PDB file of N, CA and C in Angstrom:
ATOM      1  N   UNK A   1       0.904  -1.052   0.198  1.00 86.00           N
ATOM      2  CA  UNK A   1       0.016   0.188  -0.087  1.00 86.00           C
ATOM      3  C   UNK A   1       0.720   1.227   0.018  1.00 86.00           C
ATOM      4  N   UNK A   2       1.949   0.971   0.697  1.00 88.00           N
ATOM      5  CA  UNK A   2       2.729   2.322   0.622  1.00 88.00           C
ATOM      6  C   UNK A   2       3.513   2.736  -0.539  1.00 88.00           C
ATOM      7  N   UNK A   3       3.874   1.451  -1.189  1.00 93.00           N
ATOM      8  CA  UNK A   3       4.309   1.655  -2.592  1.00 93.00           C
ATOM      9  C   UNK A   3       3.408   2.420  -3.474  1.00 93.00           C
ATOM     10  N   UNK A   4       1.964   1.954  -3.524  1.00 94.00           N
ATOM     11  CA  UNK A   4       1.182   2.823  -4.473  1.00 94.00           C
ATOM     12  C   UNK A   4       1.128   3.995  -4.049  1.00 94.00           C
ATOM     13  N   UNK A   5       1.262   4.551  -2.674  1.00 95.00           N
ATOM     14  CA  UNK A   5       1.050   5.852  -2.445  1.00 95.00           C
ATOM     15  C   UNK A   5       2.177   6.519  -2.951  1.00 95.00           C
ATOM     16  N   UNK A   6       3.538   5.845  -2.747  1.00 96.00           N
ATOM     17  CA  UNK A   6       4.724   6.817  -3.156  1.00 96.00           C
ATOM     18  C   UNK A   6       5.041   6.867  -4.438  1.00 96.00           C
ATOM     19  N   UNK A   7       4.336   6.034  -5.387  1.00 96.00           N
ATOM     20  CA  UNK A   7       4.429   6.139  -6.881  1.00 96.00           C
ATOM     21  C   UNK A   7       3.127   6.946  -7.343  1.00 96.00           C
ATOM     22  N   UNK A   8       1.779   7.339  -6.632  1.00 97.00           N
ATOM     23  CA  UNK A   8       1.105   8.259  -6.699  1.00 97.00           C
ATOM     24  C   UNK A   8       1.778   9.657  -6.560  1.00 97.00           C
ATOM     25  N   UNK A   9       2.306   9.774  -5.518  1.00 97.00           N
ATOM     26  CA  UNK A   9       3.053  10.907  -5.196  1.00 97.00           C
ATOM     27  C   UNK A   9       4.457  11.458  -6.043  1.00 97.00           C
ATOM     28  N   UNK A  10       4.830  10.578  -6.506  1.00 97.00           N
ATOM     29  CA  UNK A  10       5.950  10.722  -7.559  1.00 97.00           C
ATOM     30  C   UNK A  10       5.284  11.209  -9.010  1.00 97.00           C
ATOM     31  N   UNK A  11       4.287  10.700  -9.007  1.00 98.00           N
ATOM     32  CA  UNK A  11       3.768  11.298 -10.652  1.00 98.00           C
ATOM     33  C   UNK A  11       3.256  12.725 -10.467  1.00 98.00           C
ATOM     34  N   UNK A  12       2.533  12.450  -9.098  1.00 98.00           N
ATOM     35  CA  UNK A  12       1.989  14.185  -8.809  1.00 98.00           C
ATOM     36  C   UNK A  12       2.800  15.045  -9.033  1.00 98.00           C
ATOM     37  N   UNK A  13       3.902  14.854  -8.377  1.00 98.00           N
ATOM     38  CA  UNK A  13       5.286  15.676  -8.171  1.00 98.00           C
ATOM     39  C   UNK A  13       5.754  15.961  -9.463  1.00 98.00           C
ATOM     40  N   UNK A  14       6.056  15.012 -10.326  1.00 98.00           N
ATOM     41  CA  UNK A  14       6.499  15.078 -11.783  1.00 98.00           C
ATOM     42  C   UNK A  14       5.727  16.239 -12.361  1.00 98.00           C
ATOM     43  N   UNK A  15       4.124  15.891 -12.559  1.00 97.00           N
ATOM     44  CA  UNK A  15       3.281  16.569 -13.199  1.00 97.00           C
ATOM     45  C   UNK A  15       3.341  18.262 -12.706  1.00 97.00           C
ATOM     46  N   UNK A  16       3.302  17.977 -11.494  1.00 97.00           N
ATOM     47  CA  UNK A  16       3.400  19.719 -10.954  1.00 97.00           C
ATOM     48  C   UNK A  16       4.719  20.399 -11.217  1.00 97.00           C
ATOM     49  N   UNK A  17       5.778  19.614 -11.350  1.00 97.00           N
ATOM     50  CA  UNK A  17       7.151  20.138 -12.031  1.00 97.00           C
ATOM     51  C   UNK A  17       7.042  20.665 -13.324  1.00 97.00           C
ATOM     52  N   UNK A  18       6.506  19.833 -14.080  1.00 95.00           N
ATOM     53  CA  UNK A  18       6.332  20.457 -15.637  1.00 95.00           C
ATOM     54  C   UNK A  18       5.392  21.465 -15.474  1.00 95.00           C
ATOM     55  N   UNK A  19       4.412  21.322 -15.128  1.00 94.00           N
ATOM     56  CA  UNK A  19       3.098  22.615 -14.840  1.00 94.00           C
ATOM     57  C   UNK A  19       3.703  23.760 -14.678  1.00 94.00           C
ATOM     58  N   UNK A  20       4.618  23.582 -13.619  1.00 95.00           N
ATOM     59  CA  UNK A  20       5.386  24.862 -13.148  1.00 95.00           C
ATOM     60  C   UNK A  20       6.568  25.435 -14.317  1.00 95.00           C
ATOM     61  N   UNK A  21       7.114  24.240 -14.750  1.00 93.00           N
ATOM     62  CA  UNK A  21       8.228  25.040 -15.827  1.00 93.00           C
ATOM     63  C   UNK A  21       7.521  25.477 -16.798  1.00 93.00           C
ATOM     64  N   UNK A  22       6.503  24.904 -17.390  1.00 90.00           N
ATOM     65  CA  UNK A  22       5.739  25.575 -18.681  1.00 90.00           C
ATOM     66  C   UNK A  22       4.721  26.526 -18.293  1.00 90.00           C
ATOM     67  N   UNK A  23       4.873  27.069 -17.123  1.00 92.00           N
ATOM     68  CA  UNK A  23       3.276  27.914 -16.848  1.00 92.00           C
ATOM     69  C   UNK A  23       3.629  29.110 -17.754  1.00 92.00           C
ATOM     70  N   UNK A  24       4.555  29.732 -17.895  1.00 92.00           N
ATOM     71  CA  UNK A  24       4.481  30.836 -19.180  1.00 92.00           C
ATOM     72  C   UNK A  24       4.509  30.786 -20.398  1.00 92.00           C
ATOM     73  N   UNK A  25       4.560  29.463 -20.590  1.00 91.00           N
ATOM     74  CA  UNK A  25       4.771  29.238 -22.373  1.00 91.00           C
ATOM     75  C   UNK A  25       3.592  29.065 -22.996  1.00 91.00           C
ATOM     76  N   UNK A  26       3.487  29.832 -24.449  1.00 92.00           N
ATOM     77  CA  UNK A  26       2.198  29.908 -25.200  1.00 92.00           C
ATOM     78  C   UNK A  26       1.930  28.586 -26.392  1.00 92.00           C
ATOM     79  N   UNK A  27       1.137  28.196 -26.867  1.00 88.00           N
ATOM     80  CA  UNK A  27       1.108  27.402 -27.983  1.00 88.00           C
ATOM     81  C   UNK A  27       1.969  27.908 -29.129  1.00 88.00           C
ATOM     82  N   UNK A  28       2.275  29.263 -29.178  1.00 87.00           N
ATOM     83  CA  UNK A  28       2.875  29.700 -30.191  1.00 87.00           C
ATOM     84  C   UNK A  28       4.634  29.508 -29.827  1.00 87.00           C
ATOM     85  N   UNK A  29       4.727  29.822 -28.945  1.00 88.00           N
ATOM     86  CA  UNK A  29       6.271  29.267 -28.328  1.00 88.00           C
ATOM     87  C   UNK A  29       6.725  27.966 -28.497  1.00 88.00           C
ATOM     88  N   UNK A  30       5.360  26.877 -28.025  1.00 87.00           N
ATOM     89  CA  UNK A  30       5.846  25.724 -28.127  1.00 87.00           C
ATOM     90  C   UNK A  30       6.096  25.256 -29.559  1.00 87.00           C
ATOM     91  N   UNK A  31       5.185  25.831 -30.340  1.00 85.00           N
ATOM     92  CA  UNK A  31       5.235  25.111 -31.649  1.00 85.00           C
ATOM     93  C   UNK A  31       6.699  25.556 -32.247  1.00 85.00           C
ATOM     94  N   UNK A  32       7.128  26.944 -31.889  1.00 86.00           N
ATOM     95  CA  UNK A  32       8.240  27.294 -32.355  1.00 86.00           C
ATOM     96  C   UNK A  32       9.473  26.440 -32.107  1.00 86.00           C
ATOM     97  N   UNK A  33       9.355  26.119 -30.519  1.00 86.00           N
ATOM     98  CA  UNK A  33      10.532  25.357 -30.177  1.00 86.00           C
ATOM     99  C   UNK A  33      10.720  23.919 -30.674  1.00 86.00           C
ATOM    100  N   UNK A  34       9.127  23.286 -30.992  1.00 87.00           N
ATOM    101  CA  UNK A  34       9.281  22.123 -31.763  1.00 87.00           C
ATOM    102  C   UNK A  34       9.933  21.968 -33.458  1.00 87.00           C
ATOM    103  N   UNK A  35       9.847  22.965 -33.823  1.00 86.00           N
ATOM    104  CA  UNK A  35      10.326  23.467 -35.053  1.00 86.00           C
ATOM    105  C   UNK A  35      11.983  23.815 -35.262  1.00 86.00           C
ATOM    106  N   UNK A  36      12.629  24.048 -33.838  1.00 85.00           N
ATOM    107  CA  UNK A  36      14.088  24.540 -33.596  1.00 85.00           C
ATOM    108  C   UNK A  36      15.012  23.455 -34.335  1.00 85.00           C
ATOM    109  N   UNK A  37      15.029  22.556 -34.309  1.00 85.00           N
ATOM    110  CA  UNK A  37      15.937  21.196 -34.512  1.00 85.00           C
ATOM    111  C   UNK A  37      16.082  21.398 -36.272  1.00 85.00           C
ATOM    112  N   UNK A  38      15.036  21.960 -36.938  1.00 83.00           N
ATOM    113  CA  UNK A  38      15.178  21.828 -38.397  1.00 83.00           C
ATOM    114  C   UNK A  38      15.843  23.153 -39.103  1.00 83.00           C
ATOM    115  N   UNK A  39      15.923  24.261 -37.922  1.00 82.00           N
ATOM    116  CA  UNK A  39      16.225  25.484 -38.505  1.00 82.00           C
ATOM    117  C   UNK A  39      17.666  25.473 -39.157  1.00 82.00           C
ATOM    118  N   UNK A  40      18.438  24.620 -38.828  1.00 83.00           N
ATOM    119  CA  UNK A  40      19.896  24.786 -39.673  1.00 83.00           C
ATOM    120  C   UNK A  40      20.241  24.059 -40.777  1.00 83.00           C
ATOM    121  N   UNK A  41      19.100  23.705 -41.314  1.00 84.00           N
ATOM    122  CA  UNK A  41      19.109  22.880 -42.579  1.00 84.00           C
ATOM    123  C   UNK A  41      17.891  23.442 -43.373  1.00 84.00           C
ATOM    124  N   UNK A  42      18.331  23.966 -44.266  1.00 84.00           N
ATOM    125  CA  UNK A  42      17.229  25.156 -45.068  1.00 84.00           C
ATOM    126  C   UNK A  42      16.695  24.167 -45.934  1.00 84.00           C
ATOM    127  N   UNK A  43      17.181  23.032 -46.441  1.00 86.00           N
ATOM    128  CA  UNK A  43      16.127  21.997 -47.319  1.00 86.00           C
ATOM    129  C   UNK A  43      15.396  21.186 -46.310  1.00 86.00           C
ATOM    130  N   UNK A  44      15.723  20.835 -45.357  1.00 87.00           N
ATOM    131  CA  UNK A  44      14.739  20.454 -44.433  1.00 87.00           C
ATOM    132  C   UNK A  44      13.653  21.006 -43.973  1.00 87.00           C
ATOM    133  N   UNK A  45      14.210  22.119 -43.709  1.00 86.00           N
ATOM    134  CA  UNK A  45      13.423  23.368 -43.169  1.00 86.00           C
ATOM    135  C   UNK A  45      12.066  23.506 -44.119  1.00 86.00           C
ATOM    136  N   UNK A  46      12.472  23.629 -45.308  1.00 88.00           N
ATOM    137  CA  UNK A  46      11.460  23.708 -46.689  1.00 88.00           C
ATOM    138  C   UNK A  46      10.694  22.489 -46.442  1.00 88.00           C
ATOM    139  N   UNK A  47      10.945  21.266 -46.164  1.00 90.00           N
ATOM    140  CA  UNK A  47      10.004  20.188 -46.343  1.00 90.00           C
ATOM    141  C   UNK A  47       9.174  20.009 -45.243  1.00 90.00           C
ATOM    142  N   UNK A  48       9.726  20.652 -44.009  1.00 88.00           N
ATOM    143  CA  UNK A  48       8.857  20.292 -42.690  1.00 88.00           C
ATOM    144  C   UNK A  48       7.963  21.635 -42.990  1.00 88.00           C
ATOM    145  N   UNK A  49       8.078  22.820 -43.527  1.00 88.00           N
ATOM    146  CA  UNK A  49       7.158  23.877 -43.831  1.00 88.00           C
ATOM    147  C   UNK A  49       6.203  23.313 -44.638  1.00 88.00           C
ATOM    148  N   UNK A  50       6.498  22.494 -45.964  1.00 90.00           N
ATOM    149  CA  UNK A  50       5.632  21.936 -46.662  1.00 90.00           C
ATOM    150  C   UNK A  50       4.588  20.893 -46.196  1.00 90.00           C
ATOM    151  N   UNK A  51       5.277  19.848 -44.968  1.00 91.00           N
ATOM    152  CA  UNK A  51       4.303  18.960 -44.339  1.00 91.00           C
ATOM    153  C   UNK A  51       3.433  19.469 -43.410  1.00 91.00           C
ATOM    154  N   UNK A  52       3.880  20.712 -42.520  1.00 89.00           N
ATOM    155  CA  UNK A  52       3.149  20.938 -41.596  1.00 89.00           C
ATOM    156  C   UNK A  52       2.390  22.286 -41.877  1.00 89.00           C
ATOM    157  N   UNK A  53       2.706  22.947 -42.695  1.00 89.00           N
ATOM    158  CA  UNK A  53       2.411  24.255 -43.081  1.00 89.00           C
ATOM    159  C   UNK A  53       2.871  25.523 -42.165  1.00 89.00           C
ATOM    160  N   UNK A  54       3.544  25.121 -41.275  1.00 87.00           N
ATOM    161  CA  UNK A  54       4.388  26.024 -40.240  1.00 87.00           C
ATOM    162  C   UNK A  54       5.512  26.505 -40.621  1.00 87.00           C
ATOM    163  N   UNK A  55       5.529  27.945 -40.506  1.00 85.00           N
ATOM    164  CA  UNK A  55       6.996  28.437 -40.881  1.00 85.00           C
ATOM    165  C   UNK A  55       8.338  28.027 -39.981  1.00 85.00           C
ATOM    166  N   UNK A  56       9.183  27.597 -40.498  1.00 85.00           N
ATOM    167  CA  UNK A  56      10.548  27.515 -40.114  1.00 85.00           C
ATOM    168  C   UNK A  56      11.358  28.684 -39.963  1.00 85.00           C
ATOM    169  N   UNK A  57      11.753  29.118 -38.791  1.00 80.00           N
ATOM    170  CA  UNK A  57      12.592  30.342 -38.696  1.00 80.00           C
ATOM    171  C   UNK A  57      14.151  29.631 -39.131  1.00 80.00           C
ATOM    172  N   UNK A  58      14.653  29.493 -40.188  1.00 73.00           N
ATOM    173  CA  UNK A  58      15.792  28.889 -40.717  1.00 73.00           C
ATOM    174  C   UNK A  58      16.776  30.018 -40.464  1.00 73.00           C
ATOM    175  N   UNK A  59      18.023  29.296 -40.323  1.00 73.00           N
ATOM    176  CA  UNK A  59      19.172  30.007 -39.975  1.00 73.00           C
ATOM    177  C   UNK A  59      20.039  29.538 -41.082  1.00 73.00           C
ATOM    178  N   UNK A  60      20.899  30.562 -41.729  1.00 69.00           N
ATOM    179  CA  UNK A  60      21.972  29.890 -42.560  1.00 69.00           C
ATOM    180  C   UNK A  60      23.074  29.340 -42.356  1.00 69.00           C
ATOM    181  N   UNK A  61      23.551  28.430 -42.989  1.00 66.00           N
ATOM    182  CA  UNK A  61      24.761  27.461 -42.037  1.00 66.00           C
ATOM    183  C   UNK A  61      25.822  28.268 -41.939  1.00 66.00           C
ATOM    184  N   UNK A  62      26.859  28.229 -41.135  1.00 68.00           N
ATOM    185  CA  UNK A  62      27.882  29.133 -40.687  1.00 68.00           C
ATOM    186  C   UNK A  62      28.902  28.626 -42.214  1.00 68.00           C
ATOM    187  N   UNK A  63      29.354  29.994 -42.461  1.00 72.00           N
ATOM    188  CA  UNK A  63      30.502  29.722 -43.467  1.00 72.00           C
ATOM    189  C   UNK A  63      31.658  29.485 -42.853  1.00 72.00           C
ATOM    190  N   UNK A  64      32.790  28.776 -43.737  1.00 69.00           N
ATOM    191  CA  UNK A  64      34.030  28.356 -43.285  1.00 69.00           C
ATOM    192  C   UNK A  64      34.669  29.731 -43.109  1.00 69.00           C
ATOM    193  N   UNK A  65      35.546  30.110 -42.216  1.00 74.00           N
ATOM    194  CA  UNK A  65      36.226  31.324 -42.137  1.00 74.00           C
ATOM    195  C   UNK A  65      37.737  30.857 -43.013  1.00 74.00           C
ATOM    196  N   UNK A  66      38.720  31.821 -43.508  1.00 77.00           N
ATOM    197  CA  UNK A  66      39.819  31.795 -44.287  1.00 77.00           C
ATOM    198  C   UNK A  66      40.513  31.140 -42.840  1.00 77.00           C
ATOM    199  N   UNK A  67      41.323  30.289 -43.274  1.00 75.00           N
ATOM    200  CA  UNK A  67      42.392  29.890 -42.101  1.00 75.00           C
ATOM    201  C   UNK A  67      41.720  28.829 -41.322  1.00 75.00           C
ATOM    202  N   UNK A  68      40.660  28.475 -40.962  1.00 75.00           N
ATOM    203  CA  UNK A  68      39.811  27.617 -40.475  1.00 75.00           C
ATOM    204  C   UNK A  68      39.762  26.271 -40.971  1.00 75.00           C
ATOM    205  N   UNK A  69      40.070  24.964 -40.167  1.00 73.00           N
ATOM    206  CA  UNK A  69      39.754  24.010 -40.727  1.00 73.00           C
ATOM    207  C   UNK A  69      38.425  23.360 -40.834  1.00 73.00           C
ATOM    208  N   UNK A  70      38.053  22.420 -41.913  1.00 66.00           N
ATOM    209  CA  UNK A  70      36.756  22.094 -41.741  1.00 66.00           C
ATOM    210  C   UNK A  70      36.719  20.571 -41.108  1.00 66.00           C
ATOM    211  N   UNK A  71      36.032  20.635 -39.896  1.00 68.00           N
ATOM    212  CA  UNK A  71      36.118  19.204 -39.318  1.00 68.00           C
ATOM    213  C   UNK A  71      35.040  18.243 -39.728  1.00 68.00           C
ATOM    214  N   UNK A  72      34.243  18.459 -40.687  1.00 66.00           N
ATOM    215  CA  UNK A  72      33.159  17.815 -41.211  1.00 66.00           C
ATOM    216  C   UNK A  72      33.912  16.942 -42.569  1.00 66.00           C
ATOM    217  N   UNK A  73      34.432  16.245 -42.510  1.00 58.00           N
ATOM    218  CA  UNK A  73      35.106  15.625 -43.703  1.00 58.00           C
ATOM    219  C   UNK A  73      34.467  14.370 -43.891  1.00 58.00           C
TER     220      UNK A  73
END
């Protein structure tokens, strides 16, 4: 019986902690955050926009600076 009570309290604590952390978030900010992983690849961002109808704020990839080596070989 004590185990069940402890489990319920644990789930309740987790739910309250998540609610507390997300209390100031809006649906727009959560949508934007969900699209962030696609922002650094313009081609993928375009495909996600076509699939979802939502605008991805894409970021242009960094241009290699003279004298710097490219680690992505």
